Amino acid sequence: MGDRIQLFAILATGVLLLTVLELVRRRRLMERYALLWLLSCVVLLGLASWPGALSWLSKRIGIFYPPTALFIVAFGFVLVLLLHFSAAVSRLSDQTKVLAQRLALLEERVRHLDEPPVGEGEADTRVPIGPGDRERRHFARVSSD
Amino acid sequence: MTYSNLAVIPAYNESATIVGVVEALRERAPGFDVLVVDDGSTDDTGSAATLAGARVVTLPYNLGIGGAVQAGFIYARDHRYEFMAQVDADGQHEPGELRRLAAAMDHPDPVDMVCGSRFLTDDYHYPAPISRRTGIHVFAALLSRIVGSPISDPTSGFRLYNRRAIELFARDYPHDYPEVEAVLMLHHHRLRMREVPVKMYTRGGGVSSISTGKSAYYMVKVLLALLVGLARRPAVVDPGDRAPVSAEQRA
């Protein structure tokens, strides 16, 4: 591997590694998502600064020009990272769906709690999911409209 | 008096038809409490439904049909309803037919879900583009093979569920275009279903959630779900599981 391209690769991965570390330090990147980034930076930095390992690897997978192997490894990490994020997004959207449903159901319940009960002086100690109670509140709302 | 049956209407921007559907239900399906799940509508679907006398659960943003119907299942479970019906907000379904669905719930033998099929009637005339009809029949053929009993209309959203089905789907229900996958889920959980012939109308107004552009996505998504569903880990969160959200189980 040429000196210049090696220097460039080391600089680029070094900057990436420092950026990731800095983001974690500032709490802009959660450790759980930083781990994969750190792993890929360390592996890429290792391959860039140790030409012996890189040329061994490129020979193994049949690549004539070792820097290309570096690209392939980097590309593999990018794919893994993207998949990781797709899974994370799926989990988040599942969680926000549950939140939205609970919020809507609670709002519906609170709206009924806010309405005054029909019978004045009647002790209103029942929880609103009791069947009789529900119907009574329903009519209370319709008549107050 | 209070009913032990709930009719759930998922509605997204259906102000043109929602009042008619709610009134038809109250008139022709006595015995059903009516719940409209307003799926983040930007028009006055929610307030129109309230004025028509329905209970309304308003989702803070559009979740899609799956999330909206699941909110209905959770409501039915938490309010201890015995049966829950699902009815489209666009006026496609005839509320009077709910009686037929209810009658088929334990005749000739008890099942957990009864599904109204538009293809079982002799004089069926379903005005839909040929592409959509082809899609439905492809799903029907695949699903019938997987489930091992004939299913003619797996995309129908006119359904009646018992307590077991309500509890299953309140815990987990497919995200978008859920009807076909729901049949598969029932099968995986050893719950049983039956179809009965119903008549269906053309839409009363508004725009279908499945536009022509989306139907390709619909086909691919449901086919993927069907094929993956065969080999998939159980999609449902069971009591005692690690996480309350199914995607987290797989993480």
CSV table of C-alpha atoms in Angstrom, one decimal:
chain,number,residue,atom,x,y,z
A,1,MET,CA,0.0,0.0,0.0
A,2,GLY,CA,1.4,3.4,-1.0
A,3,ASP,CA,2.6,5.7,1.8
A,4,ARG,CA,0.2,8.5,0.8
A,5,ILE,CA,-2.9,6.4,0.7
A,6,GLN,CA,-2.0,4.8,4.0
A,7,LEU,CA,-1.5,8.1,5.6
A,8,PHE,CA,-4.9,9.2,4.3
A,9,ALA,CA,-6.6,6.1,5.5
A,10,ILE,CA,-5.1,6.4,9.0
A,11,LEU,CA,-6.1,10.1,9.2
A,12,ALA,CA,-9.6,9.5,8.0
A,13,THR,CA,-10.3,6.6,10.4
A,14,GLY,CA,-8.5,8.5,13.2
A,15,VAL,CA,-10.8,11.5,12.7
A,16,LEU,CA,-13.9,9.3,12.7
A,17,LEU,CA,-12.8,7.5,15.9
A,18,LEU,CA,-12.2,10.9,17.6
A,19,THR,CA,-15.5,12.2,16.4
A,20,VAL,CA,-17.4,9.2,17.8
A,21,LEU,CA,-15.5,9.5,21.1
A,22,GLU,CA,-16.3,13.2,21.4
A,23,LEU,CA,-20.0,12.6,20.6
A,24,VAL,CA,-20.1,10.0,23.4
A,25,ARG,CA,-18.3,12.3,25.8
A,26,ARG,CA,-20.9,15.1,25.1
A,27,ARG,CA,-23.7,12.6,25.5
A,28,ARG,CA,-24.9,13.2,22.0
A,29,LEU,CA,-24.5,9.5,21.1
A,30,MET,CA,-25.7,6.8,23.4
A,31,GLU,CA,-23.1,4.1,24.2
A,32,ARG,CA,-25.4,1.4,22.9
A,33,TYR,CA,-25.2,2.9,19.5
A,34,ALA,CA,-21.6,4.0,19.7
A,35,LEU,CA,-20.3,0.5,20.3
A,36,LEU,CA,-20.7,-0.6,16.7
A,37,TRP,CA,-19.1,2.6,15.5
A,38,LEU,CA,-16.2,2.2,17.8
A,39,LEU,CA,-15.7,-1.4,16.7
A,40,SER,CA,-15.6,-0.4,13.0
A,41,CYS,CA,-13.3,2.5,13.6
A,42,VAL,CA,-10.8,0.4,15.6
A,43,VAL,CA,-10.8,-2.4,13.0
A,44,LEU,CA,-10.4,0.0,10.1
A,45,LEU,CA,-7.6,2.0,11.9
A,46,GLY,CA,-5.9,-1.3,12.7
A,47,LEU,CA,-6.0,-2.4,9.0
A,48,ALA,CA,-4.9,1.0,7.8
A,49,SER,CA,-1.9,1.3,10.1
A,50,TRP,CA,-0.8,-2.4,9.8
A,51,PRO,CA,-0.2,-3.1,6.1
A,52,GLY,CA,0.8,-6.7,6.7
A,53,ALA,CA,-2.7,-7.5,8.0
A,54,LEU,CA,-4.3,-5.7,5.1
A,55,SER,CA,-2.3,-7.5,2.4
A,56,TRP,CA,-2.9,-10.8,4.1
A,57,LEU,CA,-6.6,-10.2,4.1
A,58,SER,CA,-6.7,-9.0,0.5
A,59,LYS,CA,-4.8,-12.1,-0.6
A,60,ARG,CA,-7.3,-14.3,1.3
A,61,ILE,CA,-10.3,-12.9,-0.5
A,62,GLY,CA,-8.5,-12.6,-3.8
A,63,ILE,CA,-8.0,-8.8,-4.1
A,64,PHE,CA,-4.9,-7.5,-6.0
A,65,TYR,CA,-4.9,-4.0,-4.7
A,66,PRO,CA,-4.9,-4.0,-0.8
A,67,PRO,CA,-6.6,-0.6,-0.3
A,68,THR,CA,-9.7,-2.0,-2.0
A,69,ALA,CA,-9.9,-4.5,0.8
A,70,LEU,CA,-10.0,-1.7,3.2
A,71,PHE,CA,-13.0,-0.3,1.3
A,72,ILE,CA,-14.8,-3.6,1.4
A,73,VAL,CA,-14.3,-4.0,5.1
A,74,ALA,CA,-15.6,-0.4,5.6
A,75,PHE,CA,-18.6,-1.2,3.4
A,76,GLY,CA,-19.4,-4.3,5.4
A,77,PHE,CA,-19.4,-2.2,8.5
A,78,VAL,CA,-21.7,0.3,6.9
A,79,LEU,CA,-24.2,-2.4,6.0
A,80,VAL,CA,-24.1,-3.8,9.5
A,81,LEU,CA,-24.6,-0.3,11.0
A,82,LEU,CA,-27.6,0.4,8.6
A,83,LEU,CA,-29.2,-2.9,9.5
A,84,HIS,CA,-28.7,-2.1,13.2
A,85,PHE,CA,-30.4,1.2,12.8
A,86,SER,CA,-33.3,-0.3,10.8
A,87,ALA,CA,-33.9,-2.6,13.7
A,88,ALA,CA,-33.6,0.2,16.2
A,89,VAL,CA,-36.2,2.3,14.2
A,90,SER,CA,-38.5,-0.7,14.1
A,91,ARG,CA,-38.3,-1.0,17.8
A,92,LEU,CA,-38.9,2.7,18.3
A,93,SER,CA,-41.9,2.8,16.0
A,94,ASP,CA,-43.4,-0.1,17.8
A,95,GLN,CA,-42.9,1.7,21.1
A,96,THR,CA,-44.3,4.9,19.9
A,97,LYS,CA,-47.4,3.1,18.6
A,98,VAL,CA,-48.0,1.6,22.1
A,99,LEU,CA,-47.5,5.1,23.6
A,100,ALA,CA,-50.0,6.7,21.1
A,101,GLN,CA,-52.6,4.0,21.8
A,102,ARG,CA,-52.3,4.3,25.6
A,103,LEU,CA,-52.4,8.1,25.4
A,104,ALA,CA,-55.6,8.0,23.3
A,105,LEU,CA,-57.3,5.5,25.6
A,106,LEU,CA,-56.3,7.4,28.7
A,107,GLU,CA,-57.6,10.7,27.1
A,108,GLU,CA,-60.9,9.0,26.4
A,109,ARG,CA,-61.2,7.9,30.0
A,110,VAL,CA,-60.2,11.3,31.4
A,111,ARG,CA,-62.7,13.1,29.2
A,112,HIS,CA,-65.4,11.0,30.9
A,113,LEU,CA,-64.1,11.6,34.4
A,114,ASP,CA,-64.3,15.4,33.8
A,115,GLU,CA,-68.0,15.2,33.1
A,116,PRO,CA,-70.2,15.6,36.2
A,117,PRO,CA,-72.1,12.4,37.2
A,118,VAL,CA,-75.8,12.4,36.4
A,119,GLY,CA,-77.3,11.7,39.8
A,120,GLU,CA,-76.4,14.6,42.2
A,121,GLY,CA,-75.2,13.5,45.6
A,122,GLU,CA,-74.6,10.0,44.4
A,123,ALA,CA,-71.3,8.7,45.6
A,124,ASP,CA,-69.1,8.5,42.6
A,125,THR,CA,-66.5,6.0,43.8
A,126,ARG,CA,-66.8,3.5,41.0
A,127,VAL,CA,-64.0,3.2,38.5
A,128,PRO,CA,-65.0,4.2,35.0
A,129,ILE,CA,-64.6,0.8,33.5
A,130,GLY,CA,-67.5,-0.6,35.4
A,131,PRO,CA,-70.2,-1.5,32.8
A,132,GLY,CA,-73.1,0.4,34.3
A,133,ASP,CA,-71.1,3.4,35.1
A,134,ARG,CA,-69.9,3.6,31.5
A,135,GLU,CA,-73.4,3.7,30.1
A,136,ARG,CA,-74.5,6.3,32.6
A,137,ARG,CA,-71.6,8.6,31.7
A,138,HIS,CA,-72.3,8.1,28.1
A,139,PHE,CA,-75.8,9.4,28.4
A,140,ALA,CA,-74.6,12.2,30.7
A,141,ARG,CA,-72.4,13.4,27.9
A,142,VAL,CA,-75.1,13.2,25.2
A,143,SER,CA,-77.6,15.1,27.3
A,144,SER,CA,-75.1,17.9,28.2
A,145,ASP,CA,-74.3,18.5,24.5
B,1,MET,CA,-78.7,-0.9,29.9
B,2,THR,CA,-75.2,-1.9,28.9
B,3,TYR,CA,-74.2,-4.1,26.1
B,4,SER,CA,-71.4,-6.7,26.2
B,5,ASN,CA,-70.7,-6.2,22.5
B,6,LEU,CA,-68.6,-3.4,21.0
B,7,ALA,CA,-68.5,-2.3,17.4
B,8,VAL,CA,-65.1,-0.7,16.5
B,9,ILE,CA,-64.9,1.6,13.5
B,10,PRO,CA,-61.3,2.7,12.6
B,11,ALA,CA,-61.6,6.0,10.8
B,12,TYR,CA,-59.1,8.2,9.0
B,13,ASN,CA,-60.6,11.3,7.4
B,14,GLU,CA,-64.0,9.8,6.9
B,15,SER,CA,-66.2,12.7,7.8
B,16,ALA,CA,-68.3,12.2,4.7
B,17,THR,CA,-69.5,8.8,5.8
B,18,ILE,CA,-68.8,8.3,9.5
B,19,VAL,CA,-72.2,9.8,10.7
B,20,GLY,CA,-74.1,7.5,8.4
B,21,VAL,CA,-72.2,4.4,9.6
B,22,VAL,CA,-72.6,5.2,13.3
B,23,GLU,CA,-76.3,5.9,12.9
B,24,ALA,CA,-76.8,2.7,10.9
B,25,LEU,CA,-75.1,0.7,13.6
B,26,ARG,CA,-77.1,2.2,16.4
B,27,GLU,CA,-80.3,1.6,14.3
B,28,ARG,CA,-79.7,-1.8,12.7
B,29,ALA,CA,-77.2,-3.4,15.2
B,30,PRO,CA,-78.8,-2.9,18.6
B,31,GLY,CA,-76.8,-4.6,21.3
B,32,PHE,CA,-73.6,-3.0,20.2
B,33,ASP,CA,-71.8,-0.1,21.8
B,34,VAL,CA,-70.2,2.0,19.1
B,35,LEU,CA,-66.5,3.1,19.3
B,36,VAL,CA,-64.9,5.2,16.6
B,37,VAL,CA,-61.1,5.1,16.6
B,38,ASP,CA,-60.1,8.4,15.0
B,39,ASP,CA,-56.7,7.6,13.5
B,40,GLY,CA,-55.3,11.1,13.6
B,41,SER,CA,-57.8,12.6,11.2
B,42,THR,CA,-57.3,16.1,9.9
B,43,ASP,CA,-61.0,16.7,9.3
B,44,ASP,CA,-63.8,16.6,11.8
B,45,THR,CA,-64.3,12.8,11.8
B,46,GLY,CA,-63.9,12.7,15.5
B,47,SER,CA,-66.4,15.4,16.5
B,48,ALA,CA,-68.9,14.2,13.9
B,49,ALA,CA,-68.8,10.7,15.4
B,50,THR,CA,-69.2,12.1,18.9
B,51,LEU,CA,-72.3,14.1,17.8
B,52,ALA,CA,-73.7,11.0,16.2
B,53,GLY,CA,-73.5,9.3,19.6
B,54,ALA,CA,-70.4,7.2,19.3
B,55,ARG,CA,-67.6,7.0,21.8
B,56,VAL,CA,-64.4,8.3,20.3
B,57,VAL,CA,-60.8,7.4,20.9
B,58,THR,CA,-58.6,9.9,19.2
B,59,LEU,CA,-55.1,8.8,18.3
B,60,PRO,CA,-52.5,11.7,18.5
B,61,TYR,CA,-51.2,10.9,15.0
B,62,ASN,CA,-52.0,8.5,12.1
B,63,LEU,CA,-50.9,5.0,13.1
B,64,GLY,CA,-52.4,3.2,10.1
B,65,ILE,CA,-55.3,0.7,10.2
B,66,GLY,CA,-53.4,-1.8,12.2
B,67,GLY,CA,-52.6,0.5,15.1
B,68,ALA,CA,-56.1,1.9,15.1
B,69,VAL,CA,-57.9,-1.4,15.2
B,70,GLN,CA,-55.5,-2.6,17.9
B,71,ALA,CA,-56.5,0.4,20.0
B,72,GLY,CA,-60.1,-0.9,19.6
B,73,PHE,CA,-59.0,-4.3,20.8
B,74,ILE,CA,-57.3,-2.8,23.9
B,75,TYR,CA,-60.4,-0.8,24.6
B,76,ALA,CA,-62.6,-3.9,24.3
B,77,ARG,CA,-60.3,-5.9,26.5
B,78,ASP,CA,-60.0,-3.3,29.2
B,79,HIS,CA,-63.8,-2.7,29.3
B,80,ARG,CA,-64.4,-6.4,29.4
B,81,TYR,CA,-66.5,-6.7,26.3
B,82,GLU,CA,-67.5,-10.3,25.3
B,83,PHE,CA,-67.6,-9.7,21.6
B,84,MET,CA,-66.0,-7.0,19.3
B,85,ALA,CA,-67.0,-6.3,15.8
B,86,GLN,CA,-64.9,-4.4,13.3
B,87,VAL,CA,-66.7,-2.3,10.8
B,88,ASP,CA,-65.3,-0.1,8.0
B,89,ALA,CA,-65.9,3.7,8.3
B,90,ASP,CA,-66.6,4.1,4.6
B,91,GLY,CA,-70.1,2.5,4.6
B,92,GLN,CA,-69.0,-0.7,2.7
B,93,HIS,CA,-70.5,-3.0,5.4
B,94,GLU,CA,-74.1,-3.4,6.2
B,95,PRO,CA,-74.6,-3.2,10.0
B,96,GLY,CA,-77.6,-5.4,9.8
B,97,GLU,CA,-75.4,-8.3,8.8
B,98,LEU,CA,-73.7,-8.3,12.2
B,99,ARG,CA,-76.6,-10.4,13.3
B,100,ARG,CA,-75.5,-13.0,10.8
B,101,LEU,CA,-71.9,-12.8,12.0
B,102,ALA,CA,-73.0,-13.2,15.6
B,103,ALA,CA,-75.2,-16.2,14.7
B,104,ALA,CA,-72.2,-18.0,13.1
B,105,MET,CA,-70.1,-17.5,16.2
B,106,ASP,CA,-71.1,-20.8,17.7
B,107,HIS,CA,-73.0,-22.5,15.0
B,108,PRO,CA,-72.4,-25.3,14.0
B,109,ASP,CA,-69.4,-25.3,16.4
B,110,PRO,CA,-67.8,-22.4,18.4
B,111,VAL,CA,-65.1,-20.3,16.7
B,112,ASP,CA,-63.1,-17.3,17.8
B,113,MET,CA,-63.6,-15.1,14.8
B,114,VAL,CA,-66.3,-14.8,12.2
B,115,CYS,CA,-65.4,-13.0,9.0
B,116,GLY,CA,-67.8,-11.5,6.5
B,117,SER,CA,-66.9,-12.6,3.0
B,118,ARG,CA,-68.1,-10.8,-0.1
B,119,PHE,CA,-67.3,-13.8,-2.4
B,120,LEU,CA,-69.5,-16.4,-0.8
B,121,THR,CA,-72.8,-15.0,-1.9
B,122,ASP,CA,-74.4,-16.4,-5.1
B,123,ASP,CA,-75.1,-13.0,-6.6
B,124,TYR,CA,-71.8,-11.4,-5.6
B,125,HIS,CA,-70.9,-8.3,-7.5
B,126,TYR,CA,-67.8,-6.7,-6.2
B,127,PRO,CA,-66.9,-3.6,-8.1
B,128,ALA,CA,-63.2,-3.4,-7.8
B,129,PRO,CA,-60.3,-3.1,-10.2
B,130,ILE,CA,-59.3,-6.5,-11.6
B,131,SER,CA,-55.8,-6.1,-10.1
B,132,ARG,CA,-57.2,-5.9,-6.6
B,133,ARG,CA,-59.5,-8.8,-7.1
B,134,THR,CA,-56.6,-10.9,-8.4
B,135,GLY,CA,-54.6,-9.9,-5.4
B,136,ILE,CA,-57.4,-11.0,-3.0
B,137,HIS,CA,-57.7,-14.3,-4.7
B,138,VAL,CA,-53.9,-14.9,-4.6
B,139,PHE,CA,-53.9,-14.3,-0.9
B,140,ALA,CA,-57.0,-16.4,-0.4
B,141,ALA,CA,-55.4,-19.4,-2.3
B,142,LEU,CA,-52.1,-19.1,-0.3
B,143,LEU,CA,-53.8,-18.6,3.0
B,144,SER,CA,-56.2,-21.5,2.4
B,145,ARG,CA,-53.2,-23.8,1.8
B,146,ILE,CA,-51.3,-22.6,4.9
B,147,VAL,CA,-54.3,-22.7,7.2
B,148,GLY,CA,-55.6,-25.9,5.7
B,149,SER,CA,-59.2,-24.8,5.2
B,150,PRO,CA,-60.8,-22.7,2.5
B,151,ILE,CA,-60.7,-18.9,3.0
B,152,SER,CA,-62.4,-16.8,0.3
B,153,ASP,CA,-62.0,-13.2,1.5
B,154,PRO,CA,-58.9,-12.7,3.7
B,155,THR,CA,-58.8,-8.9,3.2
B,156,SER,CA,-62.3,-8.3,4.5
B,157,GLY,CA,-62.4,-6.0,7.4
B,158,PHE,CA,-65.9,-7.0,8.5
B,159,ARG,CA,-65.3,-9.2,11.4
B,160,LEU,CA,-66.6,-10.4,14.8
B,161,TYR,CA,-64.1,-11.5,17.5
B,162,ASN,CA,-64.7,-13.3,20.8
B,163,ARG,CA,-62.9,-12.7,24.0
B,164,ARG,CA,-60.0,-15.0,23.2
B,165,ALA,CA,-59.4,-13.2,19.9
B,166,ILE,CA,-59.7,-9.8,21.5
B,167,GLU,CA,-57.1,-10.7,24.1
B,168,LEU,CA,-54.7,-12.1,21.4
B,169,PHE,CA,-55.0,-9.0,19.2
B,170,ALA,CA,-54.9,-6.5,22.0
B,171,ARG,CA,-51.5,-7.9,22.8
B,172,ASP,CA,-50.2,-8.0,19.2
B,173,TYR,CA,-51.7,-7.0,15.9
B,174,PRO,CA,-50.0,-6.5,12.6
B,175,HIS,CA,-49.0,-3.0,11.7
B,176,ASP,CA,-50.2,-2.1,8.2
B,177,TYR,CA,-52.6,-4.1,6.0
B,178,PRO,CA,-53.3,-6.4,9.0
B,179,GLU,CA,-56.3,-8.5,7.9
B,180,VAL,CA,-54.4,-11.2,6.0
B,181,GLU,CA,-51.8,-11.5,8.7
B,182,ALA,CA,-54.4,-11.6,11.4
B,183,VAL,CA,-55.9,-14.8,9.9
B,184,LEU,CA,-52.4,-16.3,10.0
B,185,MET,CA,-51.9,-15.2,13.6
B,186,LEU,CA,-55.2,-16.9,14.6
B,187,HIS,CA,-54.0,-20.1,13.0
B,188,HIS,CA,-50.6,-20.0,14.7
B,189,HIS,CA,-52.3,-19.5,18.1
B,190,ARG,CA,-54.8,-22.4,17.4
B,191,LEU,CA,-57.7,-20.1,17.3
B,192,ARG,CA,-60.5,-20.9,14.9
B,193,MET,CA,-62.4,-18.8,12.4
B,194,ARG,CA,-65.3,-19.1,10.0
B,195,GLU,CA,-66.5,-17.1,7.0
B,196,VAL,CA,-70.1,-16.2,6.3
B,197,PRO,CA,-71.5,-14.6,3.2
B,198,VAL,CA,-72.3,-10.9,3.5
B,199,LYS,CA,-73.2,-8.2,1.0
B,200,MET,CA,-70.9,-5.3,0.6
B,201,TYR,CA,-71.5,-1.9,-0.9
B,202,THR,CA,-69.2,0.3,-2.8
B,203,ARG,CA,-67.6,3.1,-0.8
B,204,GLY,CA,-70.0,5.8,0.3
B,205,GLY,CA,-67.5,8.5,-0.2
B,206,GLY,CA,-64.0,9.5,0.7
B,207,VAL,CA,-60.8,7.9,-0.5
B,208,SER,CA,-59.8,4.3,0.0
B,209,SER,CA,-56.7,3.8,2.1
B,210,ILE,CA,-55.3,1.6,-0.7
B,211,SER,CA,-54.6,3.7,-3.7
B,212,THR,CA,-53.4,2.2,-7.0
B,213,GLY,CA,-49.9,3.2,-6.2
B,214,LYS,CA,-50.0,1.5,-2.9
B,215,SER,CA,-51.5,-1.7,-4.0
B,216,ALA,CA,-48.1,-3.0,-5.3
B,217,TYR,CA,-46.6,-2.3,-1.9
B,218,TYR,CA,-49.7,-4.0,-0.4
B,219,MET,CA,-49.2,-7.1,-2.4
B,220,VAL,CA,-45.5,-7.4,-1.7
B,221,LYS,CA,-45.8,-6.6,2.0
B,222,VAL,CA,-48.6,-9.1,2.6
B,223,LEU,CA,-46.9,-11.8,0.5
B,224,LEU,CA,-43.7,-11.2,2.5
B,225,ALA,CA,-45.7,-11.4,5.7
B,226,LEU,CA,-47.3,-14.7,4.6
B,227,LEU,CA,-44.0,-16.3,3.6
B,228,VAL,CA,-42.1,-15.0,6.6
B,229,GLY,CA,-45.1,-15.8,8.9
B,230,LEU,CA,-44.5,-19.5,8.2
B,231,ALA,CA,-41.0,-19.5,9.6
B,232,ARG,CA,-41.3,-16.7,12.1
B,233,ARG,CA,-41.0,-16.7,15.8
B,234,PRO,CA,-44.3,-16.2,17.5
B,235,ALA,CA,-45.1,-12.5,17.0
B,236,VAL,CA,-47.1,-12.2,20.2
B,237,VAL,CA,-45.9,-11.0,23.5
B,238,ASP,CA,-46.9,-13.6,26.1
B,239,PRO,CA,-47.3,-12.9,29.8
B,240,GLY,CA,-43.9,-13.3,31.4
B,241,ASP,CA,-42.0,-12.3,28.3
B,242,ARG,CA,-38.9,-10.2,28.4
B,243,ALA,CA,-40.4,-7.0,26.9
B,244,PRO,CA,-43.9,-5.6,26.5
B,245,VAL,CA,-43.2,-4.7,22.8
B,246,SER,CA,-42.8,-7.4,20.2
B,247,ALA,CA,-40.0,-5.8,18.2
B,248,GLU,CA,-37.9,-5.6,21.4
B,249,GLN,CA,-38.2,-9.4,21.8
B,250,ARG,CA,-36.3,-9.8,18.6
B,251,ALA,CA,-33.7,-7.2,19.3
